[in-house]
PDB file of C-alpha atoms in Angstrom:
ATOM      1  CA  UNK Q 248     -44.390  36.718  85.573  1.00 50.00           C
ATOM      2  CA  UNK Q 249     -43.623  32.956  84.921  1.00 59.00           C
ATOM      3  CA  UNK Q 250     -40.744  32.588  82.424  1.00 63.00           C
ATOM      4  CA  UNK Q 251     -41.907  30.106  79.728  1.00 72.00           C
ATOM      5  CA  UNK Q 252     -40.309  26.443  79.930  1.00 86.00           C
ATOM      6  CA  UNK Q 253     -37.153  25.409  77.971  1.00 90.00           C
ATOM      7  CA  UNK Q 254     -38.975  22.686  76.293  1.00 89.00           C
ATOM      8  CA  UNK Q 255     -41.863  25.674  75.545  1.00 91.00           C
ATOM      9  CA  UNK Q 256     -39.054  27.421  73.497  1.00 92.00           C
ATOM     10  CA  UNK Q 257     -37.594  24.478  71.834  1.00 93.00           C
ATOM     11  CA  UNK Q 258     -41.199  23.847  70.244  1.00 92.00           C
ATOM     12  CA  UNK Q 259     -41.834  27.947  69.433  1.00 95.00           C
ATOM     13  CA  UNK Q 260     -38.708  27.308  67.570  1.00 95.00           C
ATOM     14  CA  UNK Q 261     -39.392  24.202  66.273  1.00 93.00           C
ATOM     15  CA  UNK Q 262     -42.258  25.573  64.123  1.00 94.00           C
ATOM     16  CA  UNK Q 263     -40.727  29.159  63.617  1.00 96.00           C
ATOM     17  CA  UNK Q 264     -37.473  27.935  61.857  1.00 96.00           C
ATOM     18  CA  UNK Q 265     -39.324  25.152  59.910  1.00 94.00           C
ATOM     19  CA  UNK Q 266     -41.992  27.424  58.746  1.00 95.00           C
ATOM     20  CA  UNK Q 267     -39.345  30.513  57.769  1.00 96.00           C
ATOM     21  CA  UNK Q 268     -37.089  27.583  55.990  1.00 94.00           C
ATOM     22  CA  UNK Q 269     -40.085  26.266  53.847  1.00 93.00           C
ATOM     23  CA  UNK Q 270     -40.950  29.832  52.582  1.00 94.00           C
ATOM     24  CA  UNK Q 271     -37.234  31.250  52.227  1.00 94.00           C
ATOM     25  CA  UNK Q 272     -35.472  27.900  51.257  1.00 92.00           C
ATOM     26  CA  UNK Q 273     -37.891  26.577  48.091  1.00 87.00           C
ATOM     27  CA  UNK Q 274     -39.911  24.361  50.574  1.00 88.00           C
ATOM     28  CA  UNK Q 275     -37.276  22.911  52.810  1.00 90.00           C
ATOM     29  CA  UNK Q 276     -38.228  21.248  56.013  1.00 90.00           C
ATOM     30  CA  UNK Q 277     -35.507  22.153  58.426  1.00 91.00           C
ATOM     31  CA  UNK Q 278     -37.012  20.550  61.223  1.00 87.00           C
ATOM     32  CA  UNK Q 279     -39.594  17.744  60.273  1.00 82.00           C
ATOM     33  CA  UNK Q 280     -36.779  16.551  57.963  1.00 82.00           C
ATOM     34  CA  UNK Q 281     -39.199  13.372  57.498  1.00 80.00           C
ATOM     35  CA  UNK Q 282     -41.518  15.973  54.957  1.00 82.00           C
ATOM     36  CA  UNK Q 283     -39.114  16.608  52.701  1.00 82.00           C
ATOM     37  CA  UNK Q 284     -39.509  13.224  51.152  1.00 78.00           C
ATOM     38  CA  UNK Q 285     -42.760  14.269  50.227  1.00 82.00           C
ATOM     39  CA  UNK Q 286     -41.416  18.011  48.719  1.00 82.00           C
ATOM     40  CA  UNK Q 287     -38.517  16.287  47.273  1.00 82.00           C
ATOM     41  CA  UNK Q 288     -41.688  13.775  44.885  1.00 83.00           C
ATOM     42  CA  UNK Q 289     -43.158  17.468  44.488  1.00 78.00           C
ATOM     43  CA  UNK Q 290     -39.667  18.893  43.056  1.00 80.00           C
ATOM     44  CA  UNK Q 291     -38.995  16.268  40.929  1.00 78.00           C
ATOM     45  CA  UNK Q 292     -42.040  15.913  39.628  1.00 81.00           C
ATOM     46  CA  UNK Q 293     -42.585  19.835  38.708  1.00 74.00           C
ATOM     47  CA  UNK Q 294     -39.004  20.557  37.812  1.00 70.00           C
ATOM     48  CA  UNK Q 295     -38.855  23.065  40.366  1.00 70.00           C
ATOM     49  CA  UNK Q 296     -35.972  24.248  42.418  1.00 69.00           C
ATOM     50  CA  UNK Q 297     -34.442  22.844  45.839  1.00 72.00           C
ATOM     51  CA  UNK Q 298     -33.955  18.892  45.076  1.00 84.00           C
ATOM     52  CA  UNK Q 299     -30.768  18.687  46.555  1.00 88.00           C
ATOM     53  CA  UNK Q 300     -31.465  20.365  50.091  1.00 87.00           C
ATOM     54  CA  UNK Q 301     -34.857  18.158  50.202  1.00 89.00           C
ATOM     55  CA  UNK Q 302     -32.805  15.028  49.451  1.00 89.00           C
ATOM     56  CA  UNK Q 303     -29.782  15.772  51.726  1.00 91.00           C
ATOM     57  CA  UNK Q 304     -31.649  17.100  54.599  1.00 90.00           C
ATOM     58  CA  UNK Q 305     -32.325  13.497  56.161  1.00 90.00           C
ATOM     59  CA  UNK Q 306     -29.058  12.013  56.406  1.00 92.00           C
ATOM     60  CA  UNK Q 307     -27.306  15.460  57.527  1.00 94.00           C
ATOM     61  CA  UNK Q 308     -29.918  15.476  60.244  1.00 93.00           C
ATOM     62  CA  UNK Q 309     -28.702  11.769  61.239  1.00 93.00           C
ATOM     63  CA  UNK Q 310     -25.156  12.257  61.178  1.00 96.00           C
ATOM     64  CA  UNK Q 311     -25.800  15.608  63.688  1.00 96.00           C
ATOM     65  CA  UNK Q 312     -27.520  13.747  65.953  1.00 95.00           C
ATOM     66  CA  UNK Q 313     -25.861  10.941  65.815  1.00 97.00           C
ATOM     67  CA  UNK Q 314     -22.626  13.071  66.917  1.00 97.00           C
ATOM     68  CA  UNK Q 315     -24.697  15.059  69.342  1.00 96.00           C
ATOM     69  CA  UNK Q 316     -25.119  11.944  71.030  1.00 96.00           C
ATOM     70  CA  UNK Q 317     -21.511  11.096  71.396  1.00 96.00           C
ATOM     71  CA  UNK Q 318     -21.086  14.577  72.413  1.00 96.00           C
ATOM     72  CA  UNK Q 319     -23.330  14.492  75.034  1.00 95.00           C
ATOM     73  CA  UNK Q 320     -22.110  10.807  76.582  1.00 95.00           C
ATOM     74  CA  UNK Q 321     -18.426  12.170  76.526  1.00 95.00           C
ATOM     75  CA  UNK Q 322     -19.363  15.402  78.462  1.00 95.00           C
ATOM     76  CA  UNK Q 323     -21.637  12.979  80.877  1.00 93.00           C
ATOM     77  CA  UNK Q 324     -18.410  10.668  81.768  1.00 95.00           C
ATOM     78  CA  UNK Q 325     -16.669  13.791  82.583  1.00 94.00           C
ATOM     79  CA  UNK Q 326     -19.309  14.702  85.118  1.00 94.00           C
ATOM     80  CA  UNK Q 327     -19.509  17.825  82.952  1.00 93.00           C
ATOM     81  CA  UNK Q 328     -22.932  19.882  81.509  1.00 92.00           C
ATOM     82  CA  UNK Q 329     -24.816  18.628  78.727  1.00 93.00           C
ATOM     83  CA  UNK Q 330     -27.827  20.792  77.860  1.00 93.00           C
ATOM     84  CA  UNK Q 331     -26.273  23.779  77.836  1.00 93.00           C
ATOM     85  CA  UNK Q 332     -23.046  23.138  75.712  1.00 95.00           C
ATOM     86  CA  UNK Q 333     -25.140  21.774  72.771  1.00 96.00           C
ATOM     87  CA  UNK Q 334     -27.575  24.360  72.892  1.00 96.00           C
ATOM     88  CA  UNK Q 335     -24.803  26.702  72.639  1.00 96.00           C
ATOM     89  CA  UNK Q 336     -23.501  24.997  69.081  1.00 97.00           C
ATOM     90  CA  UNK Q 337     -27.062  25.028  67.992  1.00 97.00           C
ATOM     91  CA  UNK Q 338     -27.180  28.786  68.703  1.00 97.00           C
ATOM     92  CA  UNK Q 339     -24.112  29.646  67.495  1.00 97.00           C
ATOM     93  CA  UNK Q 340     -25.438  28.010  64.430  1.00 98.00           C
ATOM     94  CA  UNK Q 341     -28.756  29.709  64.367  1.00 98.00           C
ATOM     95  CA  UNK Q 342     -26.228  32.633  64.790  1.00 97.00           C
ATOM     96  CA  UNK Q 343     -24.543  32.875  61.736  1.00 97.00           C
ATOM     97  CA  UNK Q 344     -27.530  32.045  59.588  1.00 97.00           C
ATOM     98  CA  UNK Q 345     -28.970  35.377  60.851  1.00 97.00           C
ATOM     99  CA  UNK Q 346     -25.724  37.414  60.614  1.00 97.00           C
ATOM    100  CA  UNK Q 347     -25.340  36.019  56.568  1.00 96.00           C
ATOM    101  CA  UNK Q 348     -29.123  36.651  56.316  1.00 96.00           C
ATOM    102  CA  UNK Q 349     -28.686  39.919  57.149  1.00 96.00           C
ATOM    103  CA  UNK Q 350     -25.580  41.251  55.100  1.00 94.00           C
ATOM    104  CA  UNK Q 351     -26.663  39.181  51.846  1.00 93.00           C
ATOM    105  CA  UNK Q 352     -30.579  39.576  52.205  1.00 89.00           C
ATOM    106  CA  UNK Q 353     -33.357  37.371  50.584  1.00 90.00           C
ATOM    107  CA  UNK Q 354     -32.165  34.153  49.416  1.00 90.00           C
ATOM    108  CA  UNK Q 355     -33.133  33.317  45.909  1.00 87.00           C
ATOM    109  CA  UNK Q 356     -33.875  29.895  44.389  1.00 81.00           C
ATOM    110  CA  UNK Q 357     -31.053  30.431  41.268  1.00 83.00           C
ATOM    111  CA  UNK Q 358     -29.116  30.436  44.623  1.00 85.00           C
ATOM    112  CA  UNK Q 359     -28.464  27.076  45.311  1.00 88.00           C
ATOM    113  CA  UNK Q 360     -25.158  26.779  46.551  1.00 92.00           C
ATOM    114  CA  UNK Q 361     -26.238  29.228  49.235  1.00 93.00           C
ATOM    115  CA  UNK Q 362     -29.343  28.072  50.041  1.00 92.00           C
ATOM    116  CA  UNK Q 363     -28.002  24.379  50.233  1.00 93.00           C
ATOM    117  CA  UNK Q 364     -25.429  25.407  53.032  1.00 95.00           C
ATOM    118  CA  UNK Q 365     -27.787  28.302  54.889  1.00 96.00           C
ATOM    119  CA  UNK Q 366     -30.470  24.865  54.662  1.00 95.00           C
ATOM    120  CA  UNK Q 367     -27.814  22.107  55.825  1.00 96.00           C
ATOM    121  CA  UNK Q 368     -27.033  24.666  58.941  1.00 97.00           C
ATOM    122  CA  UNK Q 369     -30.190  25.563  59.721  1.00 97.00           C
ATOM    123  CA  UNK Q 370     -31.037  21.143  59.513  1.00 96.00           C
ATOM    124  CA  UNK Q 371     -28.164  20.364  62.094  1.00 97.00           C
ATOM    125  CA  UNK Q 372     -29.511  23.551  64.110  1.00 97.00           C
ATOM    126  CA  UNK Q 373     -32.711  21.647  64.696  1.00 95.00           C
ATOM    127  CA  UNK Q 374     -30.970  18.053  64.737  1.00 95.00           C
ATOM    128  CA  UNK Q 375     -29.281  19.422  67.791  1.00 96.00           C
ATOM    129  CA  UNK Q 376     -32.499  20.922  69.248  1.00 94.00           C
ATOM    130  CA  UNK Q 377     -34.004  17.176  68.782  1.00 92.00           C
ATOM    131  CA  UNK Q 378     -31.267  15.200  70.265  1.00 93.00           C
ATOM    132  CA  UNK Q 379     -31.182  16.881  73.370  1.00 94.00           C
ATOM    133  CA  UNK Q 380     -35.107  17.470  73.735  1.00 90.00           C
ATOM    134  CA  UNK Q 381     -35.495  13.113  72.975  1.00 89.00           C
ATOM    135  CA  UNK Q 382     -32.516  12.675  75.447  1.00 88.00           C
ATOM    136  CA  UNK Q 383     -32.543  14.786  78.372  1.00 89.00           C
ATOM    137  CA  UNK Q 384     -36.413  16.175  78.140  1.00 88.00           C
ATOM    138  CA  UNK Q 385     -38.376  12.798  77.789  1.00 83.00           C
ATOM    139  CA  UNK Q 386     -41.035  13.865  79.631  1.00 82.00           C
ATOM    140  CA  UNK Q 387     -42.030  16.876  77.700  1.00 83.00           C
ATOM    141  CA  UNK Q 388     -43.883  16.494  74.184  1.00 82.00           C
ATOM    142  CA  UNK Q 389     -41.639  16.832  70.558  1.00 80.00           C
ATOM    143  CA  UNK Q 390     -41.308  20.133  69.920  1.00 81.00           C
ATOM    144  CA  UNK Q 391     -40.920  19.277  66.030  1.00 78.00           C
ATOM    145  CA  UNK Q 392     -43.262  16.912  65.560  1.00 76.00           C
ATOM    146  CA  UNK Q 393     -46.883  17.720  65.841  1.00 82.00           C
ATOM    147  CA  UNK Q 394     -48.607  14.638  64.744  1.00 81.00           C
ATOM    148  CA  UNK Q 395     -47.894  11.902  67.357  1.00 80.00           C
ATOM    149  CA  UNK Q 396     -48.101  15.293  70.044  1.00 83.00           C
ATOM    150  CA  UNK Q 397     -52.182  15.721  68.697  1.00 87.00           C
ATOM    151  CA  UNK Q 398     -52.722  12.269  68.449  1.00 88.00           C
ATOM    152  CA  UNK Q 399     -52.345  11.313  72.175  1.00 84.00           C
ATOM    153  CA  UNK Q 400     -54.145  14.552  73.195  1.00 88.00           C
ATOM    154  CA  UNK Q 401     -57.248  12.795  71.382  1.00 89.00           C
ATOM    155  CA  UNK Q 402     -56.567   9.560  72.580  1.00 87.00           C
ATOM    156  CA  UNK Q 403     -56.390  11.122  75.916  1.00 85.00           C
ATOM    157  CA  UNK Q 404     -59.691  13.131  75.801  1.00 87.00           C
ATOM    158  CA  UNK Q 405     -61.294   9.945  74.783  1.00 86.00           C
ATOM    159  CA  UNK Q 406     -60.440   8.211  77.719  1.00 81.00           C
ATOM    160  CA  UNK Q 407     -61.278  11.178  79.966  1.00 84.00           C
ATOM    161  CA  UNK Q 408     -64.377  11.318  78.260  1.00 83.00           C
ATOM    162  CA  UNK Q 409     -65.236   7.627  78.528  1.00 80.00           C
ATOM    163  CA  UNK Q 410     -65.509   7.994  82.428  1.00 72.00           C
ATOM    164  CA  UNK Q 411     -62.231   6.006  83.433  1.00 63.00           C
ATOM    165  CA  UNK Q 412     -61.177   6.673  86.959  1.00 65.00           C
ATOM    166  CA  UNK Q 413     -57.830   6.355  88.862  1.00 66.00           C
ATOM    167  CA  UNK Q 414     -54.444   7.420  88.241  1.00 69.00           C
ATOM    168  CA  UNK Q 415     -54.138   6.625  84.861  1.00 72.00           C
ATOM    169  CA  UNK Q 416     -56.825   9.609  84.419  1.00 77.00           C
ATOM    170  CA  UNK Q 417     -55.163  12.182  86.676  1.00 77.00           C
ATOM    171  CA  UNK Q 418     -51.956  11.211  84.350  1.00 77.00           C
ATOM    172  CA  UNK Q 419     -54.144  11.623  81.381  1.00 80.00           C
ATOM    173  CA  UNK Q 420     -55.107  14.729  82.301  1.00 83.00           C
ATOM    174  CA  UNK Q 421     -51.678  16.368  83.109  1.00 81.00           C
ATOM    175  CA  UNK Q 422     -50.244  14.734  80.144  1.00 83.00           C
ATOM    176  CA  UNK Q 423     -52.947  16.939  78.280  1.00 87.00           C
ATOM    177  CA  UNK Q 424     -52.152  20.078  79.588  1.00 87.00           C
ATOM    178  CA  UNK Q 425     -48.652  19.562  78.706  1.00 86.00           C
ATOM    179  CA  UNK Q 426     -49.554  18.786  75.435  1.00 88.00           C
ATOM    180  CA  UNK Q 427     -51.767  21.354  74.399  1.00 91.00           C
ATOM    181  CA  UNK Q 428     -49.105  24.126  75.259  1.00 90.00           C
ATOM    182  CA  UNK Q 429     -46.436  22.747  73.194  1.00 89.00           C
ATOM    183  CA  UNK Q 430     -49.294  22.323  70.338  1.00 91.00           C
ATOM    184  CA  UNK Q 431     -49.566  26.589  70.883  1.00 93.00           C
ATOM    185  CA  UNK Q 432     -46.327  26.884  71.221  1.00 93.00           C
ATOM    186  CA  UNK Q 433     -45.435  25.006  68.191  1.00 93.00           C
ATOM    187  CA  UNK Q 434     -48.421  27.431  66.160  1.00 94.00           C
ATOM    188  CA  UNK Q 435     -47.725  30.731  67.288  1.00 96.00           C
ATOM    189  CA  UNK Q 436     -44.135  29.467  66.062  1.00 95.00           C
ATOM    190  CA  UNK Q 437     -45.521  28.858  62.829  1.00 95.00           C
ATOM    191  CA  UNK Q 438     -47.860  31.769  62.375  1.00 97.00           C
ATOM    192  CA  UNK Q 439     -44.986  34.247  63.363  1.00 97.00           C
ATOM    193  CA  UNK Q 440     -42.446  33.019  61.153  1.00 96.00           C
ATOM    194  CA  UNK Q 441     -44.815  33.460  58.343  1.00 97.00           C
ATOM    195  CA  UNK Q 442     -45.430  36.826  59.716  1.00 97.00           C
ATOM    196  CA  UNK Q 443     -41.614  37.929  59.981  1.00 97.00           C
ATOM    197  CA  UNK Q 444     -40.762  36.399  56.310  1.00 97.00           C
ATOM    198  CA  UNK Q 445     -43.675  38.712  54.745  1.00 96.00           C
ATOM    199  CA  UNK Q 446     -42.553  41.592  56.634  1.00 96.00           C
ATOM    200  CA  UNK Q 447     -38.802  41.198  56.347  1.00 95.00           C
ATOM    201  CA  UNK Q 448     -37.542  37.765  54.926  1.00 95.00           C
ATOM    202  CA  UNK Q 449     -33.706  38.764  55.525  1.00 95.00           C
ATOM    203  CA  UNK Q 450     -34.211  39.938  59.063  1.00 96.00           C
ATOM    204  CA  UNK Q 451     -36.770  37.285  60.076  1.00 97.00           C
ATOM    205  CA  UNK Q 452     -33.813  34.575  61.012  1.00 97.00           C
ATOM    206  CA  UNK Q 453     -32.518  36.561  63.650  1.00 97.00           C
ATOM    207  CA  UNK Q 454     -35.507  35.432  66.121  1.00 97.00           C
ATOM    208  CA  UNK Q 455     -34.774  31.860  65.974  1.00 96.00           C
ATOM    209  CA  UNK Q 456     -31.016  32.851  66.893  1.00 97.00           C
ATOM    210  CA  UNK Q 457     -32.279  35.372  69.691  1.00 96.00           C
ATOM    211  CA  UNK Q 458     -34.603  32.631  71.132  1.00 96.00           C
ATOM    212  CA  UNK Q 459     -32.149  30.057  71.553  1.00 95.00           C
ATOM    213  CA  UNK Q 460     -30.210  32.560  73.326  1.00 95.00           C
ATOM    214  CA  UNK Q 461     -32.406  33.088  75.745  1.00 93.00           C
ATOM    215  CA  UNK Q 462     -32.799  29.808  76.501  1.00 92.00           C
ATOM    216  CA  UNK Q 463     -29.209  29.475  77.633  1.00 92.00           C
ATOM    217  CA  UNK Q 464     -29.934  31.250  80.650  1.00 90.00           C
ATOM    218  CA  UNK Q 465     -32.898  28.846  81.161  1.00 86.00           C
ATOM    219  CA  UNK Q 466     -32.487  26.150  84.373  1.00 79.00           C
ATOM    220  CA  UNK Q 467     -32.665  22.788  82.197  1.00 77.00           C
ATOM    221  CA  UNK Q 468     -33.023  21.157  85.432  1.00 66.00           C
ATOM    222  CA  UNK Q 469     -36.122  22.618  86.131  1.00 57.00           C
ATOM    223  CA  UNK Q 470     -37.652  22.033  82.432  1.00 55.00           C
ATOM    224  CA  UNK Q 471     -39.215  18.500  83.217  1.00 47.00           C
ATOM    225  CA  UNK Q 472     -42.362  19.612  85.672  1.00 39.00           C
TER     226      UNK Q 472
END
């Protein structure tokens, strides 16, 4: 049996952990940090709980990439790994949201002290995830961001569909393919973290942490095809 690609697990995590932090977290985006503008208007608006997560979430997510970056161009100079060492902070990160999730349960809205840190951790998780998907998986579709990802796959169709010949339709075509897999990968992410915060909302963030972990034992090399 094929295992499933690195990039594959990034996006299955992408829309577990932003799914499981919108319904456990008052509506926090922990991954399409760009949404939480609009949830932030919402929770002013209705008085409702989780302003401060929704407005801090952006610039945390800058300042961990931005340092993920500089992380990843000091290891290169030292001819040493890149992938692998930042995917281990983000799991280790994913990590210990799982372990508090499990010894203090449920997190409540009146919580906000603990939901602001458990949401600022689980934010630089996925700013991590992003930085080294945009910089050392370029070829491979966001596994966040679902919008521009469905947009070329139309955009491609309709060329395919118009009759164009030549490489730029074998490309199209390919391009597809990888496309549409992240899109499932991306869903079942979704539908599954809905699933595990009905069933057990405490216990649900230790997936995110165990998938991560198996991707450290994934060839990153090899993730591009």
């Amino acid at each position: 049996m094929k295992l499933p690609s690195l990039p594959l697990l990034l996006s299955f995590n992408g829309g577990y952990v932003d799914t499981l932090g919108f319904l456990a977290l008052s509506g926090l985006f922990t991954a399409h940090v760009t949404g939480n503008f609009v949830t932030f208007g919402a929770t002013v608006a209705l008085g409702t709980a989780g302003a401060l997560p929704k407005l801090l979430a952006l610039p945390v997510f800058c300042v961990v990439v931005f340092l993920s970056r500089l992380a990843g161009l000091c290891l290169q100079r030292r001819n040493l790994p890149v992938v692998r060492p930042l995917l281990s902070v983000k799991f280790l990160l994913l990590g210990a949201v799982a372990v508090y999730a499990l010894y203090h349960g449920p997190f409540a809205a009146s919580e906000r002290l603990v939901t602001l840190v458990v949401g600022m951790t689980l934010v630089s998780a996925m700013a991590i995830q992003n930085a080294v998907h945009r910089a050392h998986f370029p070829k491979a579709p966001p596994s966040t961001l679902m919008t521009g990802t469905t947009t070329q796959i139309m955009l491609d169709l309709a060329d395919l569909l118009a009759g164009e010949k030549g490489e730029q339709t074998k490309a199209a075509s390919a391009r597809i393919k990888r496309m549409i897999v992240a899109v499932i990968a991306f869903a079942i992410g979704c539908g599954l973290g809905a699933l595990a915060f009905i069933v057990a909302p405490a216990a649900a963030f230790v997936i995110p942490a165990a998938v991560a972990a198996a991707g450290l034992f994934l060839n990153p090399a090899a993730s591009e095809g």
